[in-house]
């Protein structure tokens, strides 16, 4: 399992960090990636786009992508308003995400 910890705010200036993490996840080709969003307080459309890219890459390669919460209010709002919440496997906490991605 590959774990990506996203903390702080993510907009177009920071999204390259996530895209680099997705590249590393692809290179490692582990069965699952957990994105720990507990410390992520803001994300704009470029952040959402990066998450959707990760989702597409994981689906295409048969790997699992899990978003670990608890999600902060602005992240919840972004996923709800964009209608993408159902596209992601979201857990209440990191331990649940790790458990889900390992078995």
CSV table of C-alpha atoms in Angstrom, one decimal:
chain,number,residue,atom,x,y,z
A,1,UNK,CA,0.0,0.0,0.0
A,2,UNK,CA,1.2,3.5,-0.9
A,3,UNK,CA,0.1,6.3,1.4
A,4,UNK,CA,0.0,10.0,0.3
A,5,UNK,CA,-0.5,12.6,3.1
A,6,UNK,CA,-2.2,15.8,1.8
A,7,UNK,CA,-2.0,18.6,4.3
A,8,UNK,CA,-2.9,22.3,4.1
A,9,UNK,CA,-4.4,24.0,1.1
A,10,UNK,CA,-4.3,22.7,-2.5
A,11,UNK,CA,-4.8,24.9,-5.5
A,12,UNK,CA,-3.2,25.1,-8.9
A,13,UNK,CA,0.1,26.1,-7.3
A,14,UNK,CA,0.4,22.9,-5.2
A,15,UNK,CA,-1.4,20.4,-7.4
A,16,UNK,CA,1.9,19.3,-9.0
A,17,UNK,CA,2.8,17.7,-5.6
A,18,UNK,CA,-0.1,15.4,-5.9
A,19,UNK,CA,0.5,14.6,-9.5
A,20,UNK,CA,4.1,13.6,-8.6
A,21,UNK,CA,2.7,11.4,-5.8
A,22,UNK,CA,0.4,9.7,-8.4
A,23,UNK,CA,3.5,9.1,-10.6
A,24,UNK,CA,5.3,7.5,-7.7
A,25,UNK,CA,2.2,5.3,-6.9
A,26,UNK,CA,2.1,4.2,-10.6
A,27,UNK,CA,5.8,3.3,-10.5
A,28,UNK,CA,5.5,1.3,-7.3
A,29,UNK,CA,2.4,-0.4,-8.7
A,30,UNK,CA,1.2,-1.4,-5.2
A,31,UNK,CA,-2.4,-2.8,-5.0
A,32,UNK,CA,-3.7,0.3,-3.2
A,33,UNK,CA,-3.1,3.9,-2.6
A,34,UNK,CA,-4.5,5.7,0.5
A,35,UNK,CA,-4.8,9.5,0.3
A,36,UNK,CA,-4.8,10.8,3.9
A,37,UNK,CA,-6.9,14.0,3.7
A,38,UNK,CA,-7.3,14.6,7.4
A,39,UNK,CA,-5.0,17.6,7.3
A,40,UNK,CA,-6.3,19.0,4.0
A,41,UNK,CA,-8.3,22.1,4.8
A,42,UNK,CA,-8.9,23.5,1.3
A,43,UNK,CA,-8.9,22.2,-2.3
A,44,UNK,CA,-10.0,23.9,-5.5
A,45,UNK,CA,-11.0,22.5,-8.8
A,46,UNK,CA,-7.4,21.7,-9.7
A,47,UNK,CA,-7.2,19.6,-6.5
A,48,UNK,CA,-10.4,17.8,-7.5
A,49,UNK,CA,-9.0,17.3,-10.9
A,50,UNK,CA,-5.9,15.7,-9.4
A,51,UNK,CA,-8.0,13.3,-7.3
A,52,UNK,CA,-10.0,12.4,-10.4
A,53,UNK,CA,-6.7,11.7,-12.3
A,54,UNK,CA,-5.6,9.4,-9.5
A,55,UNK,CA,-9.0,7.6,-9.6
A,56,UNK,CA,-8.7,7.1,-13.3
A,57,UNK,CA,-5.2,5.8,-13.1
A,58,UNK,CA,-6.0,3.4,-10.3
A,59,UNK,CA,-9.2,2.1,-12.1
A,60,UNK,CA,-7.3,1.6,-15.3
A,61,UNK,CA,-4.6,-0.5,-13.6
A,62,UNK,CA,-6.9,-2.4,-11.3
A,63,UNK,CA,-5.6,-0.8,-8.2
A,64,UNK,CA,-7.6,0.6,-5.3
A,65,UNK,CA,-7.7,4.3,-4.3
A,66,UNK,CA,-9.1,5.2,-0.8
A,67,UNK,CA,-9.5,8.7,0.6
A,68,UNK,CA,-9.0,8.8,4.3
A,69,UNK,CA,-10.9,11.2,6.5
A,70,UNK,CA,-12.3,12.7,8.5
A,71,UNK,CA,-12.7,15.1,5.6
A,72,UNK,CA,-12.6,18.8,6.5
A,73,UNK,CA,-15.8,20.8,5.7
A,74,UNK,CA,-14.4,22.5,2.6
A,75,UNK,CA,-13.3,19.2,1.2
A,76,UNK,CA,-16.7,17.7,1.9
A,77,UNK,CA,-18.3,20.7,0.2
A,78,UNK,CA,-16.0,20.4,-2.9
A,79,UNK,CA,-16.9,16.7,-3.4
A,80,UNK,CA,-20.6,17.3,-2.7
A,81,UNK,CA,-21.0,20.4,-4.9
A,82,UNK,CA,-19.1,18.7,-7.8
A,83,UNK,CA,-21.2,15.6,-7.5
A,84,UNK,CA,-18.0,13.4,-7.2
A,85,UNK,CA,-18.4,12.1,-3.6
A,86,UNK,CA,-19.8,8.8,-4.9
A,87,UNK,CA,-16.9,8.4,-7.3
A,88,UNK,CA,-14.5,7.9,-4.4
A,89,UNK,CA,-14.0,5.3,-1.7
A,90,UNK,CA,-14.0,7.5,1.4
A,91,UNK,CA,-13.4,6.3,5.0
A,92,UNK,CA,-13.9,7.9,8.3
A,93,UNK,CA,-10.3,7.6,9.4
A,94,UNK,CA,-6.8,6.5,8.3
A,95,UNK,CA,-7.0,3.2,10.2
A,96,UNK,CA,-10.2,2.2,8.3
A,97,UNK,CA,-8.6,3.2,5.0
A,98,UNK,CA,-5.5,1.1,5.7
A,99,UNK,CA,-7.7,-1.8,6.8
A,100,UNK,CA,-9.9,-1.5,3.7
A,101,UNK,CA,-7.0,-1.4,1.3
A,102,UNK,CA,-5.2,-4.4,2.8
A,103,UNK,CA,-8.1,-6.8,3.0
